[in-house]
Amino acid sequence: MDCVNILGEALDGLGRWYVAVPPFLIIGFLAALFFLTGAGQERLQEASERLQKSAQREHLIDQLQIGVSRSVAAQRSFLLTGDQKFLEHYDAYVADVEPRLERLQSAYTGSDPISPTCARCIC
């Protein structure tokens, strides 16, 4: 029976490299995987933040639309009935539209502008 000498020259002339290379490859692979996972996690965090901003902006747009719709409905009701209570509701809704518009504008302040060519595609 032949004796295998791991640290010697018995393994086809490869010697110590035959034993040392696989652990280095595994460690290198794991280190690269660790850094790639970290970069992916960072991108995922950025996407999550963009999604939250987008949801907040959508909510503010919905609130503005509701305020404008209510003011239009109150004005229409006043014009149809001539009842002053609808005019009071209209004034309250109109006064509420301006702050909503300012909140929406502040939500978009500092955001990256979308180029006209990028607005049509998914980047």
Short mmCIF file of N, CA, C and O in Angstrom, two decimals:
data_model
loop_
_atom_site.label_atom_id
_atom_site.label_comp_id
_atom_site.label_asym_id
_atom_site.label_seq_id
_atom_site.Cartn_x
_atom_site.Cartn_y
_atom_site.Cartn_z
N MET A 1 0.83 -1.17 0.00
CA MET A 1 0.00 0.00 0.00
C MET A 1 0.88 1.24 0.00
O MET A 1 1.82 1.34 0.76
N ASP A 2 0.51 2.17 -0.89
CA ASP A 2 1.31 3.39 -0.99
C ASP A 2 0.84 4.39 0.05
O ASP A 2 -0.33 4.54 0.32
N CYS A 3 1.78 5.06 0.56
CA CYS A 3 1.51 6.09 1.56
C CYS A 3 1.43 7.43 0.86
O CYS A 3 2.28 7.78 0.06
N VAL A 4 0.35 8.19 1.12
CA VAL A 4 0.18 9.51 0.51
C VAL A 4 0.80 10.53 1.43
O VAL A 4 0.43 10.67 2.58
N ASN A 5 1.74 11.23 0.89
CA ASN A 5 2.42 12.27 1.64
C ASN A 5 1.80 13.61 1.24
O ASN A 5 2.06 14.13 0.17
N ILE A 6 0.96 14.14 2.10
CA ILE A 6 0.23 15.37 1.76
C ILE A 6 1.17 16.56 1.65
O ILE A 6 1.02 17.40 0.79
N LEU A 7 2.13 16.67 2.51
CA LEU A 7 3.00 17.83 2.52
C LEU A 7 4.24 17.66 1.65
O LEU A 7 5.04 18.56 1.54
N GLY A 8 4.37 16.56 1.02
CA GLY A 8 5.56 16.32 0.22
C GLY A 8 5.27 16.44 -1.26
O GLY A 8 4.33 17.08 -1.69
N GLU A 9 6.06 15.74 -2.05
CA GLU A 9 5.97 15.80 -3.49
C GLU A 9 5.25 14.58 -4.06
O GLU A 9 5.29 14.35 -5.25
N ALA A 10 4.53 13.85 -3.26
CA ALA A 10 3.92 12.62 -3.71
C ALA A 10 2.65 12.84 -4.53
O ALA A 10 2.21 11.96 -5.23
N LEU A 11 2.01 14.00 -4.49
CA LEU A 11 0.75 14.26 -5.17
C LEU A 11 1.00 14.91 -6.53
O LEU A 11 0.68 16.06 -6.77
N ASP A 12 1.53 14.16 -7.44
CA ASP A 12 1.78 14.59 -8.82
C ASP A 12 2.58 15.87 -8.92
O ASP A 12 2.35 16.70 -9.79
N GLY A 13 3.45 16.10 -8.05
CA GLY A 13 4.31 17.25 -8.11
C GLY A 13 3.67 18.54 -7.63
O GLY A 13 4.27 19.60 -7.70
N LEU A 14 2.43 18.49 -7.17
CA LEU A 14 1.77 19.70 -6.71
C LEU A 14 2.15 20.05 -5.28
O LEU A 14 2.13 21.21 -4.89
N GLY A 15 2.41 19.08 -4.50
CA GLY A 15 2.88 19.30 -3.15
C GLY A 15 1.90 20.03 -2.28
O GLY A 15 0.72 19.71 -2.24
N ARG A 16 2.38 21.02 -1.60
CA ARG A 16 1.55 21.76 -0.65
C ARG A 16 0.46 22.58 -1.32
O ARG A 16 -0.56 22.87 -0.71
N TRP A 17 0.62 23.00 -2.54
CA TRP A 17 -0.38 23.80 -3.24
C TRP A 17 -1.67 23.02 -3.44
O TRP A 17 -2.75 23.60 -3.45
N TYR A 18 -1.56 21.73 -3.58
CA TYR A 18 -2.73 20.89 -3.79
C TYR A 18 -3.67 20.97 -2.58
O TYR A 18 -4.87 20.89 -2.72
N VAL A 19 -3.12 21.13 -1.42
CA VAL A 19 -3.90 21.21 -0.20
C VAL A 19 -4.26 22.67 0.14
O VAL A 19 -5.33 22.95 0.65
N ALA A 20 -3.41 23.61 -0.17
CA ALA A 20 -3.60 25.00 0.25
C ALA A 20 -4.55 25.78 -0.66
O ALA A 20 -5.22 26.70 -0.19
N VAL A 21 -4.63 25.46 -1.93
CA VAL A 21 -5.43 26.26 -2.87
C VAL A 21 -6.93 26.18 -2.59
O VAL A 21 -7.60 27.22 -2.56
N PRO A 22 -7.55 25.03 -2.37
CA PRO A 22 -9.01 25.01 -2.15
C PRO A 22 -9.48 25.86 -0.97
O PRO A 22 -10.47 26.59 -1.12
N PRO A 23 -8.83 25.82 0.19
CA PRO A 23 -9.30 26.71 1.26
C PRO A 23 -9.21 28.19 0.90
O PRO A 23 -10.10 28.97 1.23
N PHE A 24 -8.15 28.58 0.18
CA PHE A 24 -8.03 29.98 -0.24
C PHE A 24 -9.13 30.35 -1.24
O PHE A 24 -9.67 31.45 -1.20
N LEU A 25 -9.44 29.42 -2.14
CA LEU A 25 -10.53 29.68 -3.09
C LEU A 25 -11.87 29.81 -2.36
O LEU A 25 -12.68 30.70 -2.68
N ILE A 26 -12.10 28.94 -1.40
CA ILE A 26 -13.36 29.00 -0.65
C ILE A 26 -13.45 30.30 0.15
O ILE A 26 -14.48 30.99 0.14
N ILE A 27 -12.39 30.68 0.81
CA ILE A 27 -12.38 31.93 1.59
C ILE A 27 -12.56 33.13 0.67
O ILE A 27 -13.30 34.06 0.98
N GLY A 28 -11.89 33.12 -0.47
CA GLY A 28 -12.04 34.21 -1.44
C GLY A 28 -13.47 34.29 -1.97
O GLY A 28 -14.04 35.38 -2.10
N PHE A 29 -14.06 33.13 -2.27
CA PHE A 29 -15.44 33.11 -2.74
C PHE A 29 -16.39 33.65 -1.67
O PHE A 29 -17.28 34.43 -1.97
N LEU A 30 -16.21 33.24 -0.44
CA LEU A 30 -17.07 33.71 0.64
C LEU A 30 -16.91 35.21 0.89
O LEU A 30 -17.89 35.92 1.17
N ALA A 31 -15.68 35.72 0.79
CA ALA A 31 -15.46 37.15 0.97
C ALA A 31 -16.15 37.94 -0.15
O ALA A 31 -16.80 38.96 0.10
N ALA A 32 -16.02 37.46 -1.39
CA ALA A 32 -16.67 38.13 -2.51
C ALA A 32 -18.19 38.08 -2.35
O ALA A 32 -18.89 39.07 -2.59
N LEU A 33 -18.70 36.95 -1.92
CA LEU A 33 -20.14 36.81 -1.69
C LEU A 33 -20.61 37.75 -0.59
O LEU A 33 -21.68 38.36 -0.69
N PHE A 34 -19.81 37.91 0.45
CA PHE A 34 -20.15 38.82 1.54
C PHE A 34 -20.26 40.26 1.03
O PHE A 34 -21.22 40.97 1.35
N PHE A 35 -19.29 40.70 0.23
CA PHE A 35 -19.31 42.07 -0.27
C PHE A 35 -20.45 42.29 -1.28
O PHE A 35 -21.08 43.34 -1.29
N LEU A 36 -20.71 41.30 -2.11
CA LEU A 36 -21.82 41.43 -3.05
C LEU A 36 -23.17 41.47 -2.32
O LEU A 36 -24.07 42.22 -2.71
N THR A 37 -23.30 40.70 -1.27
CA THR A 37 -24.52 40.72 -0.48
C THR A 37 -24.71 42.07 0.19
O THR A 37 -25.82 42.60 0.25
N GLY A 38 -23.64 42.64 0.69
CA GLY A 38 -23.71 43.97 1.31
C GLY A 38 -24.14 45.03 0.31
O GLY A 38 -24.96 45.89 0.63
N ALA A 39 -23.60 44.96 -0.91
CA ALA A 39 -23.99 45.92 -1.94
C ALA A 39 -25.45 45.73 -2.32
O ALA A 39 -26.18 46.70 -2.51
N GLY A 40 -25.89 44.49 -2.41
CA GLY A 40 -27.29 44.23 -2.72
C GLY A 40 -28.22 44.73 -1.63
O GLY A 40 -29.29 45.25 -1.91
N GLN A 41 -27.81 44.55 -0.39
CA GLN A 41 -28.61 45.02 0.73
C GLN A 41 -28.72 46.55 0.71
O GLN A 41 -29.78 47.11 1.00
N GLU A 42 -27.65 47.22 0.35
CA GLU A 42 -27.67 48.68 0.26
C GLU A 42 -28.63 49.15 -0.84
O GLU A 42 -29.41 50.08 -0.64
N ARG A 43 -28.59 48.47 -1.98
CA ARG A 43 -29.51 48.82 -3.07
C ARG A 43 -30.95 48.56 -2.68
O ARG A 43 -31.85 49.32 -3.02
N LEU A 44 -31.18 47.48 -1.94
CA LEU A 44 -32.53 47.17 -1.47
C LEU A 44 -33.03 48.24 -0.50
O LEU A 44 -34.19 48.64 -0.55
N GLN A 45 -32.15 48.73 0.35
CA GLN A 45 -32.52 49.78 1.30
C GLN A 45 -32.87 51.07 0.56
O GLN A 45 -33.86 51.74 0.89
N GLU A 46 -32.09 51.43 -0.45
CA GLU A 46 -32.37 52.63 -1.24
C GLU A 46 -33.71 52.49 -1.97
O GLU A 46 -34.49 53.45 -2.04
N ALA A 47 -33.98 51.32 -2.52
CA ALA A 47 -35.25 51.10 -3.22
C ALA A 47 -36.42 51.20 -2.24
O ALA A 47 -37.47 51.74 -2.58
N SER A 48 -36.23 50.70 -1.04
CA SER A 48 -37.28 50.79 -0.03
C SER A 48 -37.57 52.24 0.35
O SER A 48 -38.73 52.64 0.50
N GLU A 49 -36.52 53.04 0.47
CA GLU A 49 -36.71 54.46 0.79
C GLU A 49 -37.43 55.19 -0.35
O GLU A 49 -38.31 56.01 -0.10
N ARG A 50 -37.06 54.87 -1.59
CA ARG A 50 -37.75 55.48 -2.73
C ARG A 50 -39.22 55.07 -2.76
O ARG A 50 -40.09 55.88 -3.08
N LEU A 51 -39.49 53.82 -2.42
CA LEU A 51 -40.86 53.34 -2.40
C LEU A 51 -41.68 54.05 -1.33
O LEU A 51 -42.84 54.42 -1.56
N GLN A 52 -41.08 54.28 -0.18
CA GLN A 52 -41.78 54.99 0.89
C GLN A 52 -42.07 56.43 0.49
O GLN A 52 -43.17 56.95 0.75
N LYS A 53 -41.10 57.09 -0.14
CA LYS A 53 -41.33 58.47 -0.61
C LYS A 53 -42.43 58.50 -1.66
O LYS A 53 -43.28 59.40 -1.66
N SER A 54 -42.42 57.53 -2.53
CA SER A 54 -43.43 57.47 -3.58
C SER A 54 -44.82 57.26 -2.99
O SER A 54 -45.79 57.90 -3.41
N ALA A 55 -44.92 56.38 -2.00
CA ALA A 55 -46.21 56.14 -1.36
C ALA A 55 -46.69 57.39 -0.62
O ALA A 55 -47.89 57.72 -0.65
N GLN A 56 -45.77 58.10 0.02
CA GLN A 56 -46.14 59.34 0.71
C GLN A 56 -46.63 60.38 -0.30
O GLN A 56 -47.65 61.05 -0.07
N ARG A 57 -45.93 60.50 -1.40
CA ARG A 57 -46.35 61.47 -2.43
C ARG A 57 -47.71 61.09 -3.00
O ARG A 57 -48.56 61.97 -3.24
N GLU A 58 -47.93 59.82 -3.24
CA GLU A 58 -49.21 59.37 -3.76
C GLU A 58 -50.34 59.70 -2.78
O GLU A 58 -51.42 60.14 -3.19
N HIS A 59 -50.08 59.50 -1.50
CA HIS A 59 -51.08 59.81 -0.48
C HIS A 59 -51.38 61.32 -0.48
O HIS A 59 -52.56 61.72 -0.39
N LEU A 60 -50.35 62.15 -0.59
CA LEU A 60 -50.57 63.60 -0.62
C LEU A 60 -51.34 64.03 -1.86
O LEU A 60 -52.19 64.93 -1.80
N ILE A 61 -51.07 63.39 -2.99
CA ILE A 61 -51.81 63.70 -4.22
C ILE A 61 -53.28 63.32 -4.04
O ILE A 61 -54.18 64.07 -4.43
N ASP A 62 -53.52 62.16 -3.45
CA ASP A 62 -54.90 61.73 -3.20
C ASP A 62 -55.62 62.71 -2.29
O ASP A 62 -56.79 63.06 -2.53
N GLN A 63 -54.94 63.16 -1.24
CA GLN A 63 -55.56 64.11 -0.32
C GLN A 63 -55.87 65.44 -1.01
O GLN A 63 -56.93 66.04 -0.77
N LEU A 64 -54.98 65.89 -1.87
CA LEU A 64 -55.22 67.12 -2.62
C LEU A 64 -56.41 66.95 -3.56
O LEU A 64 -57.28 67.83 -3.66
N GLN A 65 -56.46 65.82 -4.22
CA GLN A 65 -57.57 65.56 -5.14
C GLN A 65 -58.90 65.51 -4.38
O GLN A 65 -59.91 66.04 -4.85
N ILE A 66 -58.91 64.90 -3.21
CA ILE A 66 -60.13 64.85 -2.40
C ILE A 66 -60.56 66.26 -1.99
O ILE A 66 -61.74 66.61 -2.07
N GLY A 67 -59.60 67.09 -1.58
CA GLY A 67 -59.92 68.46 -1.19
C GLY A 67 -60.50 69.26 -2.33
O GLY A 67 -61.48 70.00 -2.16
N VAL A 68 -59.90 69.13 -3.51
CA VAL A 68 -60.40 69.86 -4.68
C VAL A 68 -61.77 69.35 -5.07
O VAL A 68 -62.69 70.13 -5.38
N SER A 69 -61.95 68.03 -5.03
CA SER A 69 -63.27 67.45 -5.39
C SER A 69 -64.35 67.92 -4.42
O SER A 69 -65.48 68.23 -4.85
N ARG A 70 -64.04 67.97 -3.15
CA ARG A 70 -65.02 68.43 -2.17
C ARG A 70 -65.37 69.90 -2.39
O ARG A 70 -66.53 70.30 -2.26
N SER A 71 -64.37 70.71 -2.70
CA SER A 71 -64.66 72.13 -2.93
C SER A 71 -65.51 72.32 -4.18
O SER A 71 -66.43 73.14 -4.18
N VAL A 72 -65.23 71.55 -5.22
CA VAL A 72 -66.04 71.65 -6.43
C VAL A 72 -67.47 71.20 -6.16
O VAL A 72 -68.43 71.83 -6.62
N ALA A 73 -67.60 70.10 -5.40
CA ALA A 73 -68.95 69.61 -5.08
C ALA A 73 -69.72 70.63 -4.25
O ALA A 73 -70.93 70.84 -4.47
N ALA A 74 -69.05 71.26 -3.28
CA ALA A 74 -69.73 72.26 -2.45
C ALA A 74 -70.13 73.48 -3.28
O ALA A 74 -71.24 74.02 -3.11
N GLN A 75 -69.26 73.90 -4.19
CA GLN A 75 -69.59 75.04 -5.04
C GLN A 75 -70.75 74.69 -5.97
O GLN A 75 -71.67 75.49 -6.16
N ARG A 76 -70.73 73.51 -6.52
CA ARG A 76 -71.81 73.08 -7.41
C ARG A 76 -73.14 73.02 -6.63
O ARG A 76 -74.18 73.44 -7.14
N SER A 77 -73.06 72.51 -5.41
CA SER A 77 -74.27 72.42 -4.59
C SER A 77 -74.82 73.82 -4.29
O SER A 77 -76.03 74.04 -4.30
N PHE A 78 -73.92 74.75 -4.01
CA PHE A 78 -74.38 76.13 -3.76
C PHE A 78 -75.01 76.73 -5.00
O PHE A 78 -76.06 77.38 -4.93
N LEU A 79 -74.40 76.50 -6.15
CA LEU A 79 -74.94 77.06 -7.39
C LEU A 79 -76.30 76.43 -7.73
O LEU A 79 -77.17 77.11 -8.29
N LEU A 80 -76.49 75.18 -7.40
CA LEU A 80 -77.76 74.52 -7.70
C LEU A 80 -78.87 74.89 -6.71
O LEU A 80 -80.02 75.05 -7.11
N THR A 81 -78.50 75.02 -5.44
CA THR A 81 -79.53 75.24 -4.42
C THR A 81 -79.59 76.68 -3.92
O THR A 81 -80.64 77.11 -3.47
N GLY A 82 -78.48 77.38 -3.95
CA GLY A 82 -78.45 78.74 -3.42
C GLY A 82 -78.36 78.77 -1.90
O GLY A 82 -78.45 79.83 -1.30
N ASP A 83 -78.16 77.63 -1.29
CA ASP A 83 -78.09 77.52 0.17
C ASP A 83 -76.70 77.97 0.64
O ASP A 83 -75.67 77.50 0.14
N GLN A 84 -76.64 78.88 1.62
CA GLN A 84 -75.38 79.45 2.10
C GLN A 84 -74.51 78.42 2.82
O GLN A 84 -73.29 78.59 2.88
N LYS A 85 -75.10 77.37 3.38
CA LYS A 85 -74.28 76.38 4.10
C LYS A 85 -73.29 75.71 3.14
O LYS A 85 -72.18 75.37 3.53
N PHE A 86 -73.67 75.54 1.87
CA PHE A 86 -72.75 74.95 0.90
C PHE A 86 -71.60 75.90 0.59
O PHE A 86 -70.47 75.47 0.35
N LEU A 87 -71.89 77.20 0.60
CA LEU A 87 -70.84 78.18 0.38
C LEU A 87 -69.85 78.20 1.54
O LEU A 87 -68.64 78.36 1.33
N GLU A 88 -70.34 77.99 2.76
CA GLU A 88 -69.45 77.90 3.92
C GLU A 88 -68.55 76.67 3.82
O GLU A 88 -67.36 76.73 4.13
N HIS A 89 -69.14 75.56 3.39
CA HIS A 89 -68.34 74.34 3.19
C HIS A 89 -67.29 74.56 2.10
O HIS A 89 -66.15 74.13 2.22
N TYR A 90 -67.71 75.26 1.04
CA TYR A 90 -66.78 75.55 -0.05
C TYR A 90 -65.59 76.36 0.46
O TYR A 90 -64.44 76.05 0.14
N ASP A 91 -65.84 77.38 1.24
CA ASP A 91 -64.75 78.22 1.77
C ASP A 91 -63.81 77.39 2.66
O ASP A 91 -62.59 77.57 2.60
N ALA A 92 -64.37 76.49 3.45
CA ALA A 92 -63.53 75.65 4.31
C ALA A 92 -62.67 74.70 3.46
O ALA A 92 -61.48 74.52 3.75
N TYR A 93 -63.25 74.13 2.43
CA TYR A 93 -62.49 73.20 1.58
C TYR A 93 -61.40 73.94 0.79
O TYR A 93 -60.29 73.44 0.63
N VAL A 94 -61.72 75.12 0.29
CA VAL A 94 -60.74 75.90 -0.46
C VAL A 94 -59.57 76.31 0.45
O VAL A 94 -58.41 76.28 0.04
N ALA A 95 -59.89 76.67 1.68
CA ALA A 95 -58.83 77.04 2.63
C ALA A 95 -57.93 75.84 2.94
O ALA A 95 -56.75 76.00 3.25
N ASP A 96 -58.47 74.63 2.83
CA ASP A 96 -57.70 73.42 3.12
C ASP A 96 -56.86 72.98 1.93
O ASP A 96 -55.89 72.24 2.10
N VAL A 97 -57.20 73.44 0.73
CA VAL A 97 -56.46 73.01 -0.47
C VAL A 97 -55.05 73.58 -0.48
O VAL A 97 -54.09 72.87 -0.82
N GLU A 98 -54.87 74.82 -0.12
CA GLU A 98 -53.56 75.46 -0.17
C GLU A 98 -52.51 74.76 0.71
O GLU A 98 -51.41 74.48 0.25
N PRO A 99 -52.83 74.44 1.98
CA PRO A 99 -51.84 73.71 2.78
C PRO A 99 -51.52 72.33 2.22
O PRO A 99 -50.38 71.87 2.28
N ARG A 100 -52.52 71.67 1.65
CA ARG A 100 -52.26 70.35 1.04
C ARG A 100 -51.33 70.49 -0.16
O ARG A 100 -50.45 69.65 -0.37
N LEU A 101 -51.53 71.53 -0.94
CA LEU A 101 -50.67 71.77 -2.09
C LEU A 101 -49.24 72.07 -1.64
O LEU A 101 -48.27 71.59 -2.26
N GLU A 102 -49.09 72.83 -0.57
CA GLU A 102 -47.75 73.13 -0.05
C GLU A 102 -47.07 71.86 0.48
O GLU A 102 -45.88 71.67 0.28
N ARG A 103 -47.83 70.98 1.14
CA ARG A 103 -47.24 69.72 1.62
C ARG A 103 -46.80 68.86 0.45
O ARG A 103 -45.75 68.22 0.49
N LEU A 104 -47.60 68.85 -0.61
CA LEU A 104 -47.23 68.08 -1.80
C LEU A 104 -45.98 68.66 -2.44
O LEU A 104 -45.08 67.92 -2.84
N GLN A 105 -45.91 69.97 -2.52
CA GLN A 105 -44.73 70.61 -3.11
C GLN A 105 -43.49 70.32 -2.27
O GLN A 105 -42.42 70.04 -2.82
N SER A 106 -43.60 70.35 -0.96
CA SER A 106 -42.45 70.06 -0.12
C SER A 106 -42.03 68.60 -0.22
O SER A 106 -40.85 68.27 -0.05
N ALA A 107 -42.97 67.71 -0.53
CA ALA A 107 -42.62 66.29 -0.71
C ALA A 107 -41.79 66.09 -1.97
O ALA A 107 -40.96 65.17 -2.04
N TYR A 108 -41.98 66.95 -2.96
CA TYR A 108 -41.21 66.84 -4.20
C TYR A 108 -39.96 67.72 -4.21
O TYR A 108 -39.15 67.63 -5.12
N THR A 109 -39.79 68.58 -3.23
CA THR A 109 -38.63 69.45 -3.18
C THR A 109 -37.37 68.61 -2.94
O THR A 109 -37.33 67.76 -2.07
N GLY A 110 -36.37 68.84 -3.73
CA GLY A 110 -35.11 68.13 -3.57
C GLY A 110 -35.07 66.77 -4.25
O GLY A 110 -34.07 66.08 -4.20
N SER A 111 -36.14 66.38 -4.92
CA SER A 111 -36.12 65.10 -5.62
C SER A 111 -35.44 65.28 -6.96
O SER A 111 -35.38 66.37 -7.51
N ASP A 112 -34.94 64.18 -7.48
CA ASP A 112 -34.27 64.22 -8.78
C ASP A 112 -35.31 64.43 -9.87
O ASP A 112 -36.33 63.73 -9.91
N PRO A 113 -35.05 65.39 -10.77
CA PRO A 113 -36.00 65.57 -11.86
C PRO A 113 -35.92 64.39 -12.83
O PRO A 113 -34.86 63.81 -13.03
N ILE A 114 -37.05 64.05 -13.41
CA ILE A 114 -37.09 62.95 -14.37
C ILE A 114 -36.90 63.54 -15.75
O ILE A 114 -37.61 64.47 -16.15
N SER A 115 -35.96 62.98 -16.49
CA SER A 115 -35.73 63.48 -17.84
C SER A 115 -36.89 63.02 -18.73
O SER A 115 -37.49 61.97 -18.48
N PRO A 116 -37.21 63.77 -19.78
CA PRO A 116 -38.33 63.39 -20.66
C PRO A 116 -38.14 62.03 -21.29
O PRO A 116 -39.09 61.31 -21.51
N THR A 117 -36.91 61.66 -21.59
CA THR A 117 -36.68 60.35 -22.21
C THR A 117 -36.83 59.24 -21.19
O THR A 117 -37.25 58.15 -21.54
N CYS A 118 -36.50 59.50 -19.94
CA CYS A 118 -36.58 58.48 -18.90
C CYS A 118 -37.99 58.32 -18.36
O CYS A 118 -38.32 57.32 -17.76
N ALA A 119 -38.84 59.30 -18.58
CA ALA A 119 -40.20 59.24 -18.04
C ALA A 119 -41.01 58.15 -18.72
O ALA A 119 -41.96 57.64 -18.18
N ARG A 120 -40.61 57.77 -19.94
CA ARG A 120 -41.37 56.77 -20.69
C ARG A 120 -40.85 55.35 -20.49
O ARG A 120 -41.45 54.41 -20.95
N CYS A 121 -39.72 55.20 -19.84
CA CYS A 121 -39.14 53.86 -19.71
C CYS A 121 -39.00 53.50 -18.25
O CYS A 121 -39.12 54.33 -17.36
N ILE A 122 -38.73 52.25 -18.01
CA ILE A 122 -38.46 51.78 -16.66
C ILE A 122 -36.95 51.66 -16.53
O ILE A 122 -36.31 50.90 -17.23
N CYS A 123 -36.39 52.46 -15.64
CA CYS A 123 -34.94 52.47 -15.48
C CYS A 123 -34.50 51.60 -14.33
O CYS A 123 -35.14 51.46 -13.36
#
